[in-house]
Amino acid sequence: MANFEAYREYQRIEDFEEDSPPGEEDLLVHVPEGLKDSWHHIKNLDNFFKRIYHFHQKNGFACMMLSEFFELIQLLFVVTFTTFLVNCVEYDVLFANRVVNHTGPGQNPLDRNKVTLSDAILPSQQCTDRIQENSWIIFLLIMAAIFWIYRLVKVFCNVLSYWEIRQFYIKALKIRMDELCNFTWQEVQDRLISLQREQQMCIHKKELTELDIYHRILRFKNYMVAMINKSLLPVQLQLPLLGNVVFLTQGLKYNFELILFWGPGSLFQNKWNLHPKYKRHGNRLELAQQLSRVILLMGVANLLLCPFILVWQVLYAFFSYTEVIRREPGSLGARRWSLFGRLYLRHFNELDHELHGRLGRGYKPTSKYMNSFTSPVLTVLAKNFAFFSGSVLAVLIALTVYDEDVLTVQHILTAITVLGVVITIARSFIPDEHMVWCPEQLLQCMLAHIHYMPDHWRGNANKSETRDEVAQLFQYKAVFILEELLSPIVTPFILIFHLRNKSLEIIDFFRNFTVEVVGVGDICSFAQMDIRRHGNPTWMSEGQTEASVYQQAENGKTELSLMHFTIKNPRWQPPQESSVFISHLKEKVQHDAQGGPSTQLLLSEAPLCTSLQSNEPGTGPDNLLASVLAHPILTASGLQGRDHRFVPPSTAASAAASVLASLSASQLPHASRGRAHGLLPASVHPEGAMYRSDRTAADSMSRSDSRVRSNTLHSEFASAEMSLHAIYLHELHQQSSHPQRPSGQWQNPVPMRDLHTNAGLQANSGLGASISMHTPVHLGGWQEEEEEENEDDQEINSGNAPKQAGGGSC
């Protein structure tokens, strides 16, 4: 990472406005008189496009309003039920510490009846008196009521706002609500771009591009991704006993965005423009002191609100997780992508649903990699703990079966529950004896989907240090819950003692990496994916980039983001520098493919590779991607292809290059594509023999169902195409960074200067497949998949590891 303090003299990056024709800002915009709706000249396009995107992703008006309504009910329920439990329950009676007199006029006083719930609940008048006597309870109820009313007003405003978006979908985009789920975001986006030509939603540009829409939806998120990429935000802490710890919670991230983007004293004067004073170099020290004071005040405010936020977090976690933990104790051992991981692994200009789908496909190989690390000592201890706990539990269960009165013994149910939890946790440390240890191959499978991997992971996949760094991106659910509970306590100290020290670096970052784009406003310059200004020479940008070390994006973020956006948006026309990079990449692919295995050979190995990877049958796309990943291992071991010819050793890069270079100009059915970025080889085209049976079934489907099918297929192949590009680019980066590496599994590449320019080469895409998404266990409470969308709503509306048997093969 670049050292921010080493650079004292900065130069502002010039404005990049090449996506807007020269002089277009002087055009007079004419709005047709026939359009009666008021969707021209929209003042806040950021807000408008975000609402359109969220409306699509959350499945329309009814689902969104139901979610808003039940959030209000949940808040009301938690406050009311907690107040009732604290003030209106007689726990001495409930726990039978005090005898209740149930005798009547004709009953024997010695007769004792069972205690009922009504005996433990105080009368309403006595309950009310208890609440009125406790001033703290009254204060908390008043605060809760104020917050609930505030949320109610926001919900009412959201209803009006999203009703307008509903009308926009129906009248302007011509999409009925019952068909909304059948449209992909790319189709909605295409209609938005077409609508701009009819009525000028943006008056500063005659036509909108896909990048313009992405910039407006992801304006602030691109800044966050860039700051994580440049290690600017203090989320990695050095603790005395724990060492390097990553701490980034929803509360801390909310405070970062509040301070930098949309809160009082933030750097942006509105939703789309950085304040002019932050664009000048002269007063950087004064602005840094001003930002430091804002951060201090925000830290003190968090410190004062800490008790209230902590109580709410504990209550919400208790109501959300207790029942699930009792029913499925192993759910705490499930893993999820951390919030830091979502920002570290996110491409520039990658929408939420694209990120979630990509990380979902990478969940299974990452889980296999993490589960392949166990300690022999812990395994022995876990087996014995499970044995002893299981023996005691078996006896208790047998006794309760023999006589149910055993359940009335004090704490017997508690013992049964605790023993069940202990057994479940102990078994999670016992590896599967049938799994195979292959960390390097699993790491390669991970890379195919997550796209980013530090250089020092390569060749060190069996090291515990690598596993710990992966765990920072892929954390336990229990760790996530613990971090969220500790967030109200830790966040003020991070703001006061860590973020304040980076005030000057933050001011310099926003000045140096903010550019103004006509029709869009101020954006992070990294989001332009400009190879010339932010490319890295070791990521195929040598000779094309003018960026200093400070200006370069780390880990190939610019190059990989450019390829991802190009594949996801095939109609988008890249700027000249980006087009040159794509052209050079195509030439390199064609050259490397000449020494790689044939596509037919890869396809013939597909069933074998899939069987090595999983016990489940694979689809055609799954088989092809598995073949590309496993081909170097198969050939190095001397295995033969189906044509029974000897296959010389080759690399994953050459296998990927062979597939990428074998693409034809065929296109997916019903997929409206401009320039053909993502193309399929004839052998696996949906119109070929492999899909003939599916095609017969599709003939009987409705037009909308057929479109959904083709769109899904196109999305799967586009994701696999990006996976192959990620593998290939990482191979080239390793070869460029370590030219002394001996030939073998990672052989040296042919230098770019030895390639001959092929001006007629137009195809830049490849083929692969996405491994089926493995859904993590949902525990409720903090939503895993929708947490970033909820944050957007707030913004809009306001050493060597021992070898063992537990692993996996890819």
Short mmCIF file of N, CA, C and O in Angstrom, two decimals, residues 698-779:
data_model
loop_
_atom_site.label_atom_id
_atom_site.label_comp_id
_atom_site.label_asym_id
_atom_site.label_seq_id
_atom_site.Cartn_x
_atom_site.Cartn_y
_atom_site.Cartn_z
N ALA A 698 -38.28 -25.18 -23.88
CA ALA A 698 -38.51 -23.73 -23.87
C ALA A 698 -39.54 -23.31 -24.90
O ALA A 698 -40.15 -22.24 -24.76
N ASP A 699 -39.74 -24.13 -25.94
CA ASP A 699 -40.71 -23.76 -26.96
C ASP A 699 -42.12 -23.66 -26.40
O ASP A 699 -42.97 -22.95 -26.95
N SER A 700 -42.39 -24.41 -25.32
CA SER A 700 -43.72 -24.41 -24.74
C SER A 700 -43.90 -23.37 -23.65
O SER A 700 -44.97 -23.26 -23.07
N MET A 701 -42.86 -22.64 -23.38
CA MET A 701 -42.93 -21.64 -22.32
C MET A 701 -43.49 -20.34 -22.85
O MET A 701 -43.47 -20.07 -24.06
N SER A 702 -43.96 -19.51 -21.95
CA SER A 702 -44.45 -18.19 -22.33
C SER A 702 -43.28 -17.30 -22.70
O SER A 702 -42.13 -17.60 -22.40
N ARG A 703 -43.58 -16.18 -23.36
CA ARG A 703 -42.52 -15.29 -23.79
C ARG A 703 -41.75 -14.73 -22.61
O ARG A 703 -40.53 -14.63 -22.64
N SER A 704 -42.45 -14.37 -21.55
CA SER A 704 -41.76 -13.82 -20.39
C SER A 704 -40.88 -14.86 -19.72
O SER A 704 -39.76 -14.57 -19.31
N ASP A 705 -41.37 -16.10 -19.60
CA ASP A 705 -40.56 -17.15 -19.00
C ASP A 705 -39.33 -17.44 -19.85
O ASP A 705 -38.24 -17.71 -19.33
N SER A 706 -39.49 -17.41 -21.16
CA SER A 706 -38.35 -17.65 -22.05
C SER A 706 -37.31 -16.55 -21.89
O SER A 706 -36.10 -16.81 -21.91
N ARG A 707 -37.76 -15.32 -21.73
CA ARG A 707 -36.83 -14.22 -21.54
C ARG A 707 -36.09 -14.36 -20.22
O ARG A 707 -34.88 -14.13 -20.15
N VAL A 708 -36.80 -14.75 -19.17
CA VAL A 708 -36.15 -14.96 -17.88
C VAL A 708 -35.09 -16.04 -17.99
O VAL A 708 -33.98 -15.93 -17.45
N ARG A 709 -35.40 -17.10 -18.71
CA ARG A 709 -34.46 -18.21 -18.88
C ARG A 709 -33.19 -17.76 -19.61
O ARG A 709 -32.06 -18.05 -19.19
N SER A 710 -33.37 -17.03 -20.71
CA SER A 710 -32.20 -16.58 -21.48
C SER A 710 -31.40 -15.56 -20.69
O SER A 710 -30.16 -15.57 -20.74
N ASN A 711 -32.06 -14.68 -19.94
CA ASN A 711 -31.34 -13.70 -19.14
C ASN A 711 -30.54 -14.37 -18.03
O ASN A 711 -29.41 -13.98 -17.73
N THR A 712 -31.12 -15.42 -17.43
CA THR A 712 -30.41 -16.15 -16.40
C THR A 712 -29.18 -16.84 -16.97
O THR A 712 -28.09 -16.81 -16.38
N LEU A 713 -29.35 -17.45 -18.14
CA LEU A 713 -28.23 -18.13 -18.78
C LEU A 713 -27.14 -17.13 -19.14
O LEU A 713 -25.94 -17.38 -18.93
N HIS A 714 -27.54 -15.99 -19.68
CA HIS A 714 -26.56 -14.96 -20.02
C HIS A 714 -25.81 -14.48 -18.79
O HIS A 714 -24.58 -14.29 -18.83
N SER A 715 -26.51 -14.29 -17.68
CA SER A 715 -25.86 -13.85 -16.44
C SER A 715 -24.86 -14.87 -15.94
O SER A 715 -23.76 -14.52 -15.48
N GLU A 716 -25.21 -16.17 -16.04
CA GLU A 716 -24.30 -17.22 -15.59
C GLU A 716 -23.03 -17.24 -16.43
O GLU A 716 -21.92 -17.36 -15.91
N PHE A 717 -23.18 -17.13 -17.74
CA PHE A 717 -22.00 -17.16 -18.60
C PHE A 717 -21.16 -15.90 -18.45
O PHE A 717 -19.94 -15.94 -18.54
N ALA A 718 -21.81 -14.75 -18.22
CA ALA A 718 -21.05 -13.51 -18.01
C ALA A 718 -20.23 -13.60 -16.73
O ALA A 718 -19.08 -13.14 -16.68
N SER A 719 -20.81 -14.20 -15.68
CA SER A 719 -20.08 -14.35 -14.43
C SER A 719 -18.89 -15.29 -14.60
O SER A 719 -17.79 -15.03 -14.08
N ALA A 720 -19.10 -16.38 -15.35
CA ALA A 720 -18.01 -17.32 -15.59
C ALA A 720 -16.93 -16.68 -16.46
O ALA A 720 -15.74 -16.93 -16.28
N GLU A 721 -17.36 -15.85 -17.40
CA GLU A 721 -16.39 -15.14 -18.24
C GLU A 721 -15.48 -14.26 -17.40
O GLU A 721 -14.25 -14.25 -17.59
N MET A 722 -16.05 -13.56 -16.43
CA MET A 722 -15.24 -12.72 -15.56
C MET A 722 -14.35 -13.57 -14.67
O MET A 722 -13.22 -13.17 -14.35
N SER A 723 -14.82 -14.74 -14.26
CA SER A 723 -13.99 -15.64 -13.45
C SER A 723 -12.73 -16.03 -14.20
O SER A 723 -11.63 -16.06 -13.64
N LEU A 724 -12.88 -16.36 -15.49
CA LEU A 724 -11.72 -16.74 -16.29
C LEU A 724 -10.77 -15.57 -16.49
O LEU A 724 -9.55 -15.73 -16.46
N HIS A 725 -11.32 -14.38 -16.68
CA HIS A 725 -10.45 -13.20 -16.80
C HIS A 725 -9.71 -12.93 -15.49
O HIS A 725 -8.54 -12.52 -15.51
N ALA A 726 -10.37 -13.14 -14.35
CA ALA A 726 -9.70 -12.93 -13.06
C ALA A 726 -8.54 -13.91 -12.89
O ALA A 726 -7.44 -13.51 -12.45
N ILE A 727 -8.77 -15.18 -13.23
CA ILE A 727 -7.69 -16.17 -13.14
C ILE A 727 -6.54 -15.78 -14.06
O ILE A 727 -5.36 -15.80 -13.66
N TYR A 728 -6.86 -15.42 -15.28
CA TYR A 728 -5.84 -15.11 -16.27
C TYR A 728 -5.03 -13.87 -15.87
O TYR A 728 -3.80 -13.86 -15.94
N LEU A 729 -5.71 -12.81 -15.43
CA LEU A 729 -5.00 -11.59 -15.05
C LEU A 729 -4.13 -11.80 -13.82
O LEU A 729 -3.03 -11.23 -13.72
N HIS A 730 -4.60 -12.60 -12.87
CA HIS A 730 -3.77 -12.89 -11.70
C HIS A 730 -2.53 -13.68 -12.08
O HIS A 730 -1.45 -13.46 -11.51
N GLU A 731 -2.67 -14.62 -13.05
CA GLU A 731 -1.51 -15.36 -13.52
C GLU A 731 -0.49 -14.42 -14.17
O GLU A 731 0.71 -14.50 -13.90
N LEU A 732 -0.96 -13.52 -15.01
CA LEU A 732 -0.05 -12.57 -15.66
C LEU A 732 0.60 -11.66 -14.63
O LEU A 732 1.79 -11.31 -14.76
N HIS A 733 -0.14 -11.26 -13.62
CA HIS A 733 0.44 -10.41 -12.58
C HIS A 733 1.53 -11.14 -11.82
O HIS A 733 2.60 -10.56 -11.54
N GLN A 734 1.30 -12.42 -11.48
CA GLN A 734 2.31 -13.19 -10.78
C GLN A 734 3.56 -13.36 -11.64
O GLN A 734 4.69 -13.27 -11.14
N GLN A 735 3.38 -13.60 -12.92
CA GLN A 735 4.52 -13.77 -13.81
C GLN A 735 5.28 -12.46 -13.99
O GLN A 735 6.50 -12.45 -14.13
N SER A 736 4.59 -11.34 -13.98
CA SER A 736 5.23 -10.04 -14.10
C SER A 736 5.95 -9.64 -12.82
O SER A 736 7.02 -9.04 -12.85
N SER A 737 5.35 -9.99 -11.66
CA SER A 737 5.93 -9.62 -10.37
C SER A 737 7.09 -10.53 -9.99
O SER A 737 7.99 -10.11 -9.26
N HIS A 738 7.05 -11.79 -10.46
CA HIS A 738 8.08 -12.76 -10.10
C HIS A 738 8.63 -13.41 -11.36
O HIS A 738 8.39 -14.59 -11.62
N PRO A 739 9.37 -12.67 -12.17
CA PRO A 739 9.88 -13.25 -13.42
C PRO A 739 10.89 -14.36 -13.20
O PRO A 739 11.13 -15.16 -14.09
N GLN A 740 11.46 -14.45 -11.97
CA GLN A 740 12.43 -15.49 -11.71
C GLN A 740 11.77 -16.80 -11.33
O GLN A 740 12.46 -17.81 -11.11
N ARG A 741 10.45 -16.84 -11.24
CA ARG A 741 9.78 -18.07 -10.87
C ARG A 741 10.06 -19.15 -11.91
O ARG A 741 9.88 -18.93 -13.11
N PRO A 742 10.47 -20.35 -11.52
CA PRO A 742 10.77 -21.40 -12.48
C PRO A 742 9.53 -21.86 -13.20
O PRO A 742 8.42 -21.75 -12.70
N SER A 743 9.75 -22.38 -14.41
CA SER A 743 8.62 -22.87 -15.18
C SER A 743 8.06 -24.10 -14.54
O SER A 743 8.75 -24.85 -13.87
N GLY A 744 6.80 -24.37 -14.75
CA GLY A 744 6.13 -25.49 -14.12
C GLY A 744 4.67 -25.16 -14.03
O GLY A 744 4.01 -24.88 -15.01
N GLN A 745 4.17 -25.14 -12.81
CA GLN A 745 2.75 -24.85 -12.65
C GLN A 745 2.44 -23.41 -13.04
O GLN A 745 1.40 -23.11 -13.59
N TRP A 746 3.37 -22.49 -12.71
CA TRP A 746 3.14 -21.08 -13.07
C TRP A 746 4.27 -20.65 -14.01
O TRP A 746 5.26 -20.10 -13.59
N GLN A 747 4.16 -20.95 -15.27
CA GLN A 747 5.24 -20.67 -16.21
C GLN A 747 5.26 -19.20 -16.58
O GLN A 747 4.28 -18.48 -16.47
N ASN A 748 6.43 -18.76 -17.07
CA ASN A 748 6.63 -17.36 -17.41
C ASN A 748 5.87 -17.00 -18.69
O ASN A 748 5.78 -17.81 -19.61
N PRO A 749 5.36 -15.80 -18.77
CA PRO A 749 4.62 -15.41 -19.96
C PRO A 749 5.52 -14.87 -21.05
O PRO A 749 6.68 -14.56 -20.82
N VAL A 750 4.97 -14.72 -22.22
CA VAL A 750 5.66 -14.01 -23.29
C VAL A 750 5.44 -12.52 -23.08
O VAL A 750 4.32 -12.08 -22.87
N PRO A 751 6.51 -11.71 -23.08
CA PRO A 751 6.32 -10.28 -22.82
C PRO A 751 5.36 -9.65 -23.82
O PRO A 751 5.26 -10.07 -24.97
N MET A 752 4.70 -8.61 -23.36
CA MET A 752 3.74 -7.92 -24.21
C MET A 752 4.42 -7.31 -25.45
O MET A 752 3.82 -7.21 -26.50
N ARG A 753 5.67 -6.93 -25.29
CA ARG A 753 6.32 -6.27 -26.43
C ARG A 753 6.57 -7.23 -27.60
O ARG A 753 6.84 -6.81 -28.72
N ASP A 754 6.51 -8.57 -27.34
CA ASP A 754 6.72 -9.55 -28.39
C ASP A 754 5.45 -9.85 -29.18
O ASP A 754 5.47 -10.64 -30.11
N LEU A 755 4.36 -9.26 -28.74
CA LEU A 755 3.10 -9.52 -29.43
C LEU A 755 2.94 -8.57 -30.61
O LEU A 755 3.36 -7.41 -30.56
N HIS A 756 2.34 -9.05 -31.64
CA HIS A 756 2.06 -8.21 -32.80
C HIS A 756 0.64 -7.67 -32.70
O HIS A 756 -0.27 -8.36 -32.28
N THR A 757 0.49 -6.44 -33.05
CA THR A 757 -0.83 -5.81 -32.96
C THR A 757 -1.78 -6.45 -33.95
O THR A 757 -1.47 -6.63 -35.11
N ASN A 758 -2.94 -6.77 -33.44
CA ASN A 758 -3.98 -7.36 -34.29
C ASN A 758 -5.18 -6.43 -34.25
O ASN A 758 -6.00 -6.51 -33.36
N ALA A 759 -5.23 -5.52 -35.19
CA ALA A 759 -6.27 -4.50 -35.16
C ALA A 759 -7.65 -5.07 -35.40
O ALA A 759 -8.65 -4.49 -35.00
N GLY A 760 -7.73 -6.20 -36.08
CA GLY A 760 -9.05 -6.75 -36.40
C GLY A 760 -9.64 -7.58 -35.30
O GLY A 760 -10.76 -8.07 -35.45
N LEU A 761 -8.95 -7.74 -34.18
CA LEU A 761 -9.46 -8.59 -33.10
C LEU A 761 -10.49 -7.82 -32.29
O LEU A 761 -10.18 -6.77 -31.76
N GLN A 762 -11.68 -8.34 -32.19
CA GLN A 762 -12.74 -7.59 -31.52
C GLN A 762 -13.28 -8.30 -30.29
O GLN A 762 -13.80 -7.65 -29.40
N ALA A 763 -13.23 -9.62 -30.24
CA ALA A 763 -13.84 -10.31 -29.10
C ALA A 763 -12.93 -10.22 -27.90
O ALA A 763 -11.75 -10.45 -28.01
N ASN A 764 -13.46 -9.89 -26.74
CA ASN A 764 -12.63 -9.75 -25.55
C ASN A 764 -13.15 -10.58 -24.40
O ASN A 764 -12.75 -10.37 -23.26
N SER A 765 -14.05 -11.51 -24.66
CA SER A 765 -14.66 -12.18 -23.54
C SER A 765 -14.43 -13.65 -23.59
O SER A 765 -13.91 -14.19 -24.55
N GLY A 766 -14.84 -14.37 -22.55
CA GLY A 766 -14.62 -15.79 -22.44
C GLY A 766 -15.81 -16.50 -21.92
O GLY A 766 -16.88 -15.96 -21.82
N LEU A 767 -15.58 -17.77 -21.63
CA LEU A 767 -16.67 -18.63 -21.20
C LEU A 767 -16.25 -19.37 -19.97
O LEU A 767 -15.13 -19.75 -19.80
N GLY A 768 -17.16 -19.60 -19.12
CA GLY A 768 -16.95 -20.42 -17.95
C GLY A 768 -18.28 -20.63 -17.32
O GLY A 768 -19.27 -20.64 -17.99
N ALA A 769 -18.30 -20.79 -16.04
CA ALA A 769 -19.57 -20.99 -15.39
C ALA A 769 -19.48 -20.55 -13.97
O ALA A 769 -18.43 -20.39 -13.41
N SER A 770 -20.62 -20.37 -13.38
CA SER A 770 -20.69 -20.01 -11.98
C SER A 770 -21.07 -21.23 -11.17
O SER A 770 -22.00 -21.92 -11.50
N ILE A 771 -20.31 -21.50 -10.15
CA ILE A 771 -20.67 -22.59 -9.26
C ILE A 771 -21.93 -22.20 -8.52
O ILE A 771 -22.11 -21.07 -8.12
N SER A 772 -22.82 -23.14 -8.37
CA SER A 772 -24.12 -22.83 -7.78
C SER A 772 -23.95 -22.23 -6.40
O SER A 772 -23.14 -22.66 -5.61
N MET A 773 -24.75 -21.25 -6.13
CA MET A 773 -24.61 -20.48 -4.91
C MET A 773 -25.01 -21.29 -3.70
O MET A 773 -26.04 -21.94 -3.68
N HIS A 774 -24.16 -21.25 -2.68
CA HIS A 774 -24.44 -21.95 -1.44
C HIS A 774 -24.87 -20.92 -0.42
O HIS A 774 -24.10 -20.06 -0.03
N THR A 775 -26.09 -20.96 0.00
CA THR A 775 -26.65 -19.91 0.84
C THR A 775 -26.26 -20.14 2.29
O THR A 775 -26.47 -21.21 2.84
N PRO A 776 -25.66 -19.13 2.96
CA PRO A 776 -25.31 -19.29 4.36
C PRO A 776 -26.55 -19.34 5.23
O PRO A 776 -27.63 -18.93 4.84
N VAL A 777 -26.36 -19.79 6.47
CA VAL A 777 -27.49 -19.91 7.40
C VAL A 777 -27.90 -18.52 7.84
O VAL A 777 -27.07 -17.73 8.28
N HIS A 778 -29.17 -18.20 7.73
CA HIS A 778 -29.69 -16.90 8.15
C HIS A 778 -30.19 -17.02 9.58
O HIS A 778 -30.97 -17.89 9.91
N LEU A 779 -29.72 -16.11 10.42
CA LEU A 779 -30.11 -16.14 11.81
C LEU A 779 -31.09 -15.04 12.17
O LEU A 779 -31.49 -14.92 13.31
#
